[in-house]
Tab-separated table of C-alpha atoms in Angstrom:
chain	number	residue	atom	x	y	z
X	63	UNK	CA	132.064	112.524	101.502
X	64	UNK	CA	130.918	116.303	102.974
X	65	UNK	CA	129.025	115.386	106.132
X	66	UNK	CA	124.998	117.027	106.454
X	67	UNK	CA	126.577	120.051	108.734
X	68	UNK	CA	129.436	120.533	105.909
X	69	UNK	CA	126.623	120.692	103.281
X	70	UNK	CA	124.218	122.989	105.329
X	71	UNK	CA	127.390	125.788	105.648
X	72	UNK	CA	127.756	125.192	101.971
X	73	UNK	CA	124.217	126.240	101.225
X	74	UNK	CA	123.644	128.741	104.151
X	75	UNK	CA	127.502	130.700	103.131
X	76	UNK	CA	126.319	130.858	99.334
X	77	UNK	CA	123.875	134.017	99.199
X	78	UNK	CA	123.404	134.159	95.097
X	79	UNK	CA	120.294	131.844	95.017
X	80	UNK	CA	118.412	134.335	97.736
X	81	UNK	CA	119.573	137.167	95.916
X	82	UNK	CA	118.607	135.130	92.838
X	83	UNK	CA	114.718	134.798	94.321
X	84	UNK	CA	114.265	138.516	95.453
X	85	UNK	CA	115.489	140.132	91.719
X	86	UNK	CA	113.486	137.377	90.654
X	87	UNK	CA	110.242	138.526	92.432
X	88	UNK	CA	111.079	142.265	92.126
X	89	UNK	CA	111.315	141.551	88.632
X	90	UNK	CA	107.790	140.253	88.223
X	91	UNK	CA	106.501	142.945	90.390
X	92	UNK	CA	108.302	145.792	88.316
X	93	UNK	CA	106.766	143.695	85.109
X	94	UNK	CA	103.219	143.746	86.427
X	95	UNK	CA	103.421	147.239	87.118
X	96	UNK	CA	104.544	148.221	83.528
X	97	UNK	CA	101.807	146.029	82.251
X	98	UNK	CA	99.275	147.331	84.152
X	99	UNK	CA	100.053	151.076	82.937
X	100	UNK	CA	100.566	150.295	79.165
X	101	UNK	CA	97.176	149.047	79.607
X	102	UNK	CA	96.313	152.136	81.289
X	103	UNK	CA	98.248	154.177	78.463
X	104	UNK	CA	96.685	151.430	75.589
X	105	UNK	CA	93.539	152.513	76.840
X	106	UNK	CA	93.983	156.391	77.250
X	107	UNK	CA	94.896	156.010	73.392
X	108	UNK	CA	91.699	154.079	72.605
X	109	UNK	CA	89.719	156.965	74.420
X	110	UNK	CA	92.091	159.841	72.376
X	111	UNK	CA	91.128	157.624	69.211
X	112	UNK	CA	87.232	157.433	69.740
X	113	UNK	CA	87.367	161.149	70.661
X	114	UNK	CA	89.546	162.081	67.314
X	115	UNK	CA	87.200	160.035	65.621
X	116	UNK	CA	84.219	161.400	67.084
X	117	UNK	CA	85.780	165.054	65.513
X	118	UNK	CA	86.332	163.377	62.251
X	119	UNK	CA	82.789	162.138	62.246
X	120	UNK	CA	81.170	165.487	63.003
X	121	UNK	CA	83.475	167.613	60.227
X	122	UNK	CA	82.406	164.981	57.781
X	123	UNK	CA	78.764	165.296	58.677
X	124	UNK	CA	79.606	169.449	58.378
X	125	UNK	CA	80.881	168.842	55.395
X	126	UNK	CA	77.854	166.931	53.874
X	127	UNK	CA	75.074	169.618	55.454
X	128	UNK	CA	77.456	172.269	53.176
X	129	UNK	CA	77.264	169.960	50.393
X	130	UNK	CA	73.798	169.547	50.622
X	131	UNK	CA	72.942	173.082	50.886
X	132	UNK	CA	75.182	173.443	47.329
X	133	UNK	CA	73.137	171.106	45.880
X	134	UNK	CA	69.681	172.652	47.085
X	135	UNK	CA	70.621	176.197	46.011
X	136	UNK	CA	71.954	174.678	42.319
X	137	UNK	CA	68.427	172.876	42.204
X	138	UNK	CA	66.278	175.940	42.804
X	139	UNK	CA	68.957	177.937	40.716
X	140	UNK	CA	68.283	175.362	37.864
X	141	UNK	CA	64.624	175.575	38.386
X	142	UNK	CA	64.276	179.413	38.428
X	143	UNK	CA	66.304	179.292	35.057
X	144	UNK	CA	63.231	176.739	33.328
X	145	UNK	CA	60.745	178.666	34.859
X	146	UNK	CA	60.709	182.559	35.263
X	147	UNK	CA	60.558	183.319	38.750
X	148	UNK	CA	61.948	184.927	41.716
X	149	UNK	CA	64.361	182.269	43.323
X	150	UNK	CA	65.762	184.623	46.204
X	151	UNK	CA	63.208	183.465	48.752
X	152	UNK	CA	63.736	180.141	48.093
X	153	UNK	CA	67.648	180.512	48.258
X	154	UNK	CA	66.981	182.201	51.775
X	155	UNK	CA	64.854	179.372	52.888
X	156	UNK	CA	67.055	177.078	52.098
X	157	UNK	CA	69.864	178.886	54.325
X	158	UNK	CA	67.760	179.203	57.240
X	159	UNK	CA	66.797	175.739	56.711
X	160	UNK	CA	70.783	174.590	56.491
X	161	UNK	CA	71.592	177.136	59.434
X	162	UNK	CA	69.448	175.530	61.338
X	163	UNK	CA	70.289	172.053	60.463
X	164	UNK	CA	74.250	173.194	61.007
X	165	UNK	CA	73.369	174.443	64.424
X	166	UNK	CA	71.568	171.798	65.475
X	167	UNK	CA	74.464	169.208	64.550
X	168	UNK	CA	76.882	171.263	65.993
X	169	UNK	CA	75.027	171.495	69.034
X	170	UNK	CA	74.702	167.921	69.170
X	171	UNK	CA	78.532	166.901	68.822
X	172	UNK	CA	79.338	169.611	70.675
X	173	UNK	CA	77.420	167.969	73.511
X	174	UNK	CA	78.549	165.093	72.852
X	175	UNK	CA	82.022	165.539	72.577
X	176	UNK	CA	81.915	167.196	75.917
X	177	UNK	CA	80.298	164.435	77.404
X	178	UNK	CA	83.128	162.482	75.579
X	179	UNK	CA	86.170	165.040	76.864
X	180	UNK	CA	84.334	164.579	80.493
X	181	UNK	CA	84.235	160.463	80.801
X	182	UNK	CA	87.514	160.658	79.054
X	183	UNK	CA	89.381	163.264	81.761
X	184	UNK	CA	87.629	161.539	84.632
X	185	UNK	CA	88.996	158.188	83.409
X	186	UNK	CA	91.870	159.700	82.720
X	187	UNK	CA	91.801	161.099	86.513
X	188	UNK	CA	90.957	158.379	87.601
X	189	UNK	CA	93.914	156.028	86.100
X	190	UNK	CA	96.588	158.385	87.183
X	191	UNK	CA	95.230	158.055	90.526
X	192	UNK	CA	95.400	154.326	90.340
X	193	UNK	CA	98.853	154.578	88.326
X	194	UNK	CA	100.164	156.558	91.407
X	195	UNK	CA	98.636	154.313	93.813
X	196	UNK	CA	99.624	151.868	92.501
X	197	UNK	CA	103.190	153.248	92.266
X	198	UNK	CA	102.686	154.087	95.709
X	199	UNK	CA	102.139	150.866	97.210
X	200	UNK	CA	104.635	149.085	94.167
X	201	UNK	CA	107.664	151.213	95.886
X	202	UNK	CA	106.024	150.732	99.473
X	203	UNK	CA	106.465	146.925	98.751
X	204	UNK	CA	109.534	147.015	97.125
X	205	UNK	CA	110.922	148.494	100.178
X	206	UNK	CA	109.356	146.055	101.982
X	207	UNK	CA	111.236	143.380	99.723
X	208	UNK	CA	114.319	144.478	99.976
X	209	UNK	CA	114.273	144.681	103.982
X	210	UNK	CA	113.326	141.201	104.246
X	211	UNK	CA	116.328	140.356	101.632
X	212	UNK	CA	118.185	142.274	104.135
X	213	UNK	CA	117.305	140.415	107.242
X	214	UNK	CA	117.051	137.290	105.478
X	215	UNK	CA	120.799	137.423	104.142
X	216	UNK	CA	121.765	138.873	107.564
X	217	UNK	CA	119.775	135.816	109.074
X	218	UNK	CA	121.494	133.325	106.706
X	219	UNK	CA	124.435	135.056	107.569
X	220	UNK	CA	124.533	134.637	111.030
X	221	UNK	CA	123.234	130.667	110.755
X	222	UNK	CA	126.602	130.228	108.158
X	223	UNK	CA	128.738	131.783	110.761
X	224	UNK	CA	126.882	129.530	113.626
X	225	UNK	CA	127.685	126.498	111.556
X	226	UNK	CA	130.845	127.039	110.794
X	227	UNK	CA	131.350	127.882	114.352
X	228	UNK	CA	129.715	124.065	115.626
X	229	UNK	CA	131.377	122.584	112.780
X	230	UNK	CA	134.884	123.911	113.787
X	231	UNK	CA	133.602	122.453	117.486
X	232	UNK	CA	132.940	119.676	116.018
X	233	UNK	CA	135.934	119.216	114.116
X	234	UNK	CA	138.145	119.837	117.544
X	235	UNK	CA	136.089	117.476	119.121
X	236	UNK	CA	136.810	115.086	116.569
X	237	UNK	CA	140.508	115.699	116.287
X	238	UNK	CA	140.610	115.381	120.392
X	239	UNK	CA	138.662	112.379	120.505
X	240	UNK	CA	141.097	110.624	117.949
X	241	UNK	CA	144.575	111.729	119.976
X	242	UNK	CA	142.634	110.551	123.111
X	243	UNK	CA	141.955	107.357	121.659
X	244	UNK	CA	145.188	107.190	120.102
X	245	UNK	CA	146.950	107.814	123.407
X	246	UNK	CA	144.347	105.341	125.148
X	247	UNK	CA	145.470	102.887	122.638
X	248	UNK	CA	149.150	103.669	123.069
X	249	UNK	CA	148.466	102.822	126.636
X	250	UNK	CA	146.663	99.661	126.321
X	251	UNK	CA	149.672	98.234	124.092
X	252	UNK	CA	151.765	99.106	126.608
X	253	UNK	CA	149.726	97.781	129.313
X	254	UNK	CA	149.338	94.491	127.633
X	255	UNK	CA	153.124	94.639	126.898
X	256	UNK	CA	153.979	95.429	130.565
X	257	UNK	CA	151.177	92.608	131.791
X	258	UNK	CA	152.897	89.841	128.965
X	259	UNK	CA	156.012	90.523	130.837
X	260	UNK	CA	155.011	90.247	134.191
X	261	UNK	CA	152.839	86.735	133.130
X	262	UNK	CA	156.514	85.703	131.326
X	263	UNK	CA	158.194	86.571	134.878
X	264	UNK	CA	155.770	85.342	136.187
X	265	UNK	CA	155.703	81.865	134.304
X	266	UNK	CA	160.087	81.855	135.398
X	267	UNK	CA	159.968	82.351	138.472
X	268	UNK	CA	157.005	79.846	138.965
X	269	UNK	CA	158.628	77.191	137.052
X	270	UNK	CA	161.402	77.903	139.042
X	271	UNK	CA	159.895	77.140	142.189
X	272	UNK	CA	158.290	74.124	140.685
X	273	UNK	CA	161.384	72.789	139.393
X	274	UNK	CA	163.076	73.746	143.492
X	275	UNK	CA	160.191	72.542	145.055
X	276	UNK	CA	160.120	69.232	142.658
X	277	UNK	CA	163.828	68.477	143.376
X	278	UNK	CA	162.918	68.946	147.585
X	279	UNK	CA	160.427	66.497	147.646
X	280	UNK	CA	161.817	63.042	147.913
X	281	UNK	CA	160.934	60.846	144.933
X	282	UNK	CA	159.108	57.254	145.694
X	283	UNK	CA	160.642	54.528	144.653
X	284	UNK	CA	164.267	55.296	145.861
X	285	UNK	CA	166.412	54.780	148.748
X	286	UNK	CA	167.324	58.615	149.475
X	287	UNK	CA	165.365	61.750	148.626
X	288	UNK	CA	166.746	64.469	146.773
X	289	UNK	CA	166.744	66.957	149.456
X	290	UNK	CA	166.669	65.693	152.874
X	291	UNK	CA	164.550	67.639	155.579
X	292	UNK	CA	166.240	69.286	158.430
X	293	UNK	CA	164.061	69.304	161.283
X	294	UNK	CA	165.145	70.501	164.760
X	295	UNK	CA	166.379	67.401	166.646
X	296	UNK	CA	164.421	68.403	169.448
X	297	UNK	CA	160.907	68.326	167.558
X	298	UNK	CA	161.976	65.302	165.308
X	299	UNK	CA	159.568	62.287	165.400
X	300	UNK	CA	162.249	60.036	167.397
X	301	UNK	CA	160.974	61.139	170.672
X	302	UNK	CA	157.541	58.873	169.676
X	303	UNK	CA	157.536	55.648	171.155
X	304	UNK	CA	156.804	53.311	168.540
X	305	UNK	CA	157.899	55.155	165.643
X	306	UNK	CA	161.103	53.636	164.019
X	307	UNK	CA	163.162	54.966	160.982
X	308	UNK	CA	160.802	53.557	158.384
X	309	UNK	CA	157.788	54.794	159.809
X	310	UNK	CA	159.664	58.301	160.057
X	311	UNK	CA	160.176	57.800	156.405
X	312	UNK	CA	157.138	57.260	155.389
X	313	UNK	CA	155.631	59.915	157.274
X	314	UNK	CA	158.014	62.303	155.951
X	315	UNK	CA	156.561	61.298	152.381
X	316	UNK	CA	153.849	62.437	153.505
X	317	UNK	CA	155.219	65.802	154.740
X	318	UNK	CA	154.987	65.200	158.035
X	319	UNK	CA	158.297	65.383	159.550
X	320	UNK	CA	158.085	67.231	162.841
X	321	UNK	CA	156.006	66.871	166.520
X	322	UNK	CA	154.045	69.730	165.155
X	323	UNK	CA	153.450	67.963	161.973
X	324	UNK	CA	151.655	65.506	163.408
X	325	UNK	CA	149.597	67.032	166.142
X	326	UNK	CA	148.567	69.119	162.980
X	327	UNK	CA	147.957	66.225	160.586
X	328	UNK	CA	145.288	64.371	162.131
X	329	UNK	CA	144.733	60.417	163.247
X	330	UNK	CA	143.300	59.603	159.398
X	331	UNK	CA	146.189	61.211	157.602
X	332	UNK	CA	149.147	59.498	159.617
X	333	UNK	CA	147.088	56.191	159.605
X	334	UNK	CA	147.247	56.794	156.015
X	335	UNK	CA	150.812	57.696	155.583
X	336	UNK	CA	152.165	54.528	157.708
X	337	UNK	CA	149.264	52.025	157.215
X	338	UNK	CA	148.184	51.907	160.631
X	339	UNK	CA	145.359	52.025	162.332
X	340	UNK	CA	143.798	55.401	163.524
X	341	UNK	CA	143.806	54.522	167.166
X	342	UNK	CA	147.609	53.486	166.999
X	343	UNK	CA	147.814	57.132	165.180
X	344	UNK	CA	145.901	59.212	167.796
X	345	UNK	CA	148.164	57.386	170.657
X	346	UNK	CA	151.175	58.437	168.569
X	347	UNK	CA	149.369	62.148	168.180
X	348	UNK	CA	148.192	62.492	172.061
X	349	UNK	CA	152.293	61.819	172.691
X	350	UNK	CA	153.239	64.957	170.725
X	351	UNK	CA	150.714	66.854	172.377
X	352	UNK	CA	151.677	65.671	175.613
């Protein structure tokens, strides 16, 4: 199982989901800005259509004054042809009264269509202003994208390579830490091994001396010990008045077999040994001394 530092180079070497996020945003950006000018362009189109029809509206209304004016100069032409008469004044005020209508209504859409053509060039002015504005600042923060993609990758960058560079620490650590306790353990065994033997020497040799020391010390019970002590004649326990063979052998028992012996024993512990009493012992021990 990859460990949290293993994971974090995993995520911090793989650079497609920050790419992925900047196209993405650019993307929306780009979209918004395409939007935002077919409106514009939708509504140029609505203006173009309202002016168009505006020029439709005004050639139709020509075209009625004209038909009008037909009709007015067939009705006094009908009239003049029931009734005798002289129709050319009427025919003239009729024109004048048509040419004056005409002018008027041309007049009027001519005002207004220039009114029109005006709001519709200043609106137009004024969305290719914001179109290049807003192109403007739509490049200005593209740019601006696309240098913090830069540093970003070039930040994620660096982190992956600082990762892999603790995680290749850490993996040395790791592999040094295991031959040191290997080795440590290596040691150890043979420590123990080297410590088992001495304790097994250890346990010979000391049974050994037990089993030497058991076979010197004379057993109760018997005549003769199994090893008899040397002692030098001239520090033996003969020179003692009152101390025979069997009170030598008894004291002996008791491991005291020289003069020194007993001036080191003590009154209680030769009293002891030979079943006397401690003033017949401390005579015995102020004679060695003496």
């Amino acid at each position: 199982m990859p460990s949290r530092v293993e994971l974090a180079v995993e995520m911090s070497q793989s650079e497609s989901p920050i790419r992925t996020m900047f196209d993405v945003q650019r993307t929306a950006i780009k979209q918004s800005q395409q939007l935002f000018e077919q409106g514009l362009a939708a509504q140029r189109n609505v203006d173009a259509m309202a002016l168009t029809g505006l020029e439709g509206q005004a050639s139709l209304q020509r075209q009625q004054l004209e038909f009008a004016q037909a009709a007015s100069h067939g009705y006094v032409s009908a009239a003049a042809a029931l009734l005798p008469s002289d129709d050319t004044e009427a025919h003239r005020a009729i024109d004048e009264t048509f040419d004056q209508l005409k002018a008027t209504h041309a007049e009027f859409y001519d005002a207004l269509e220039r009114d029109l053509e005006r709001d519709l060039n200043a609106a137009t002015g004024l969305a290719e202003d914001v179109e290049t504005a807003l192109d403007e600042q739509t490049e200005q923060f593209l740019e601006l994208t696309a240098s913090i993609e830069e540093q970003t990758v070039e930040n994620v960058d660096e982190f992956s390579s600082r990762l892999d560079e603790q995680l290749e620490r850490t993996r040395e650590l790791q592999t040094r830490l295991a031959d040191q306790l290997e080795r440590q353990t290596d040691d150890i065994e043979a420590l123990l091994e080297q410590q088992a033997d001495q304790i097994e020497t250890f346990q010979q040799q000391l049974a050994e001396q037990t089993e030497t020391g058991l076979q010197q010390i004379p057993v109760q019970g018997r005549d003769e010990p199994h090893t008899k002590i040397e002692t030098d004649p001239e520090h033996t326990l003969e020179a003692i008045e009152g101390i025979d063979a069997d009170v030598r052998e008894e004291l002996a028992d008791a491991g005291i077999a020289t003069i020194d012996d007993l001036t080191r024993a003590g009154a209680d512990a030769v009293a002891e040994a030979t079943d006397i009493s401690e003033d017949r012992a401390t005579e015995w021990i102020e004679q060695a001394e003496a």
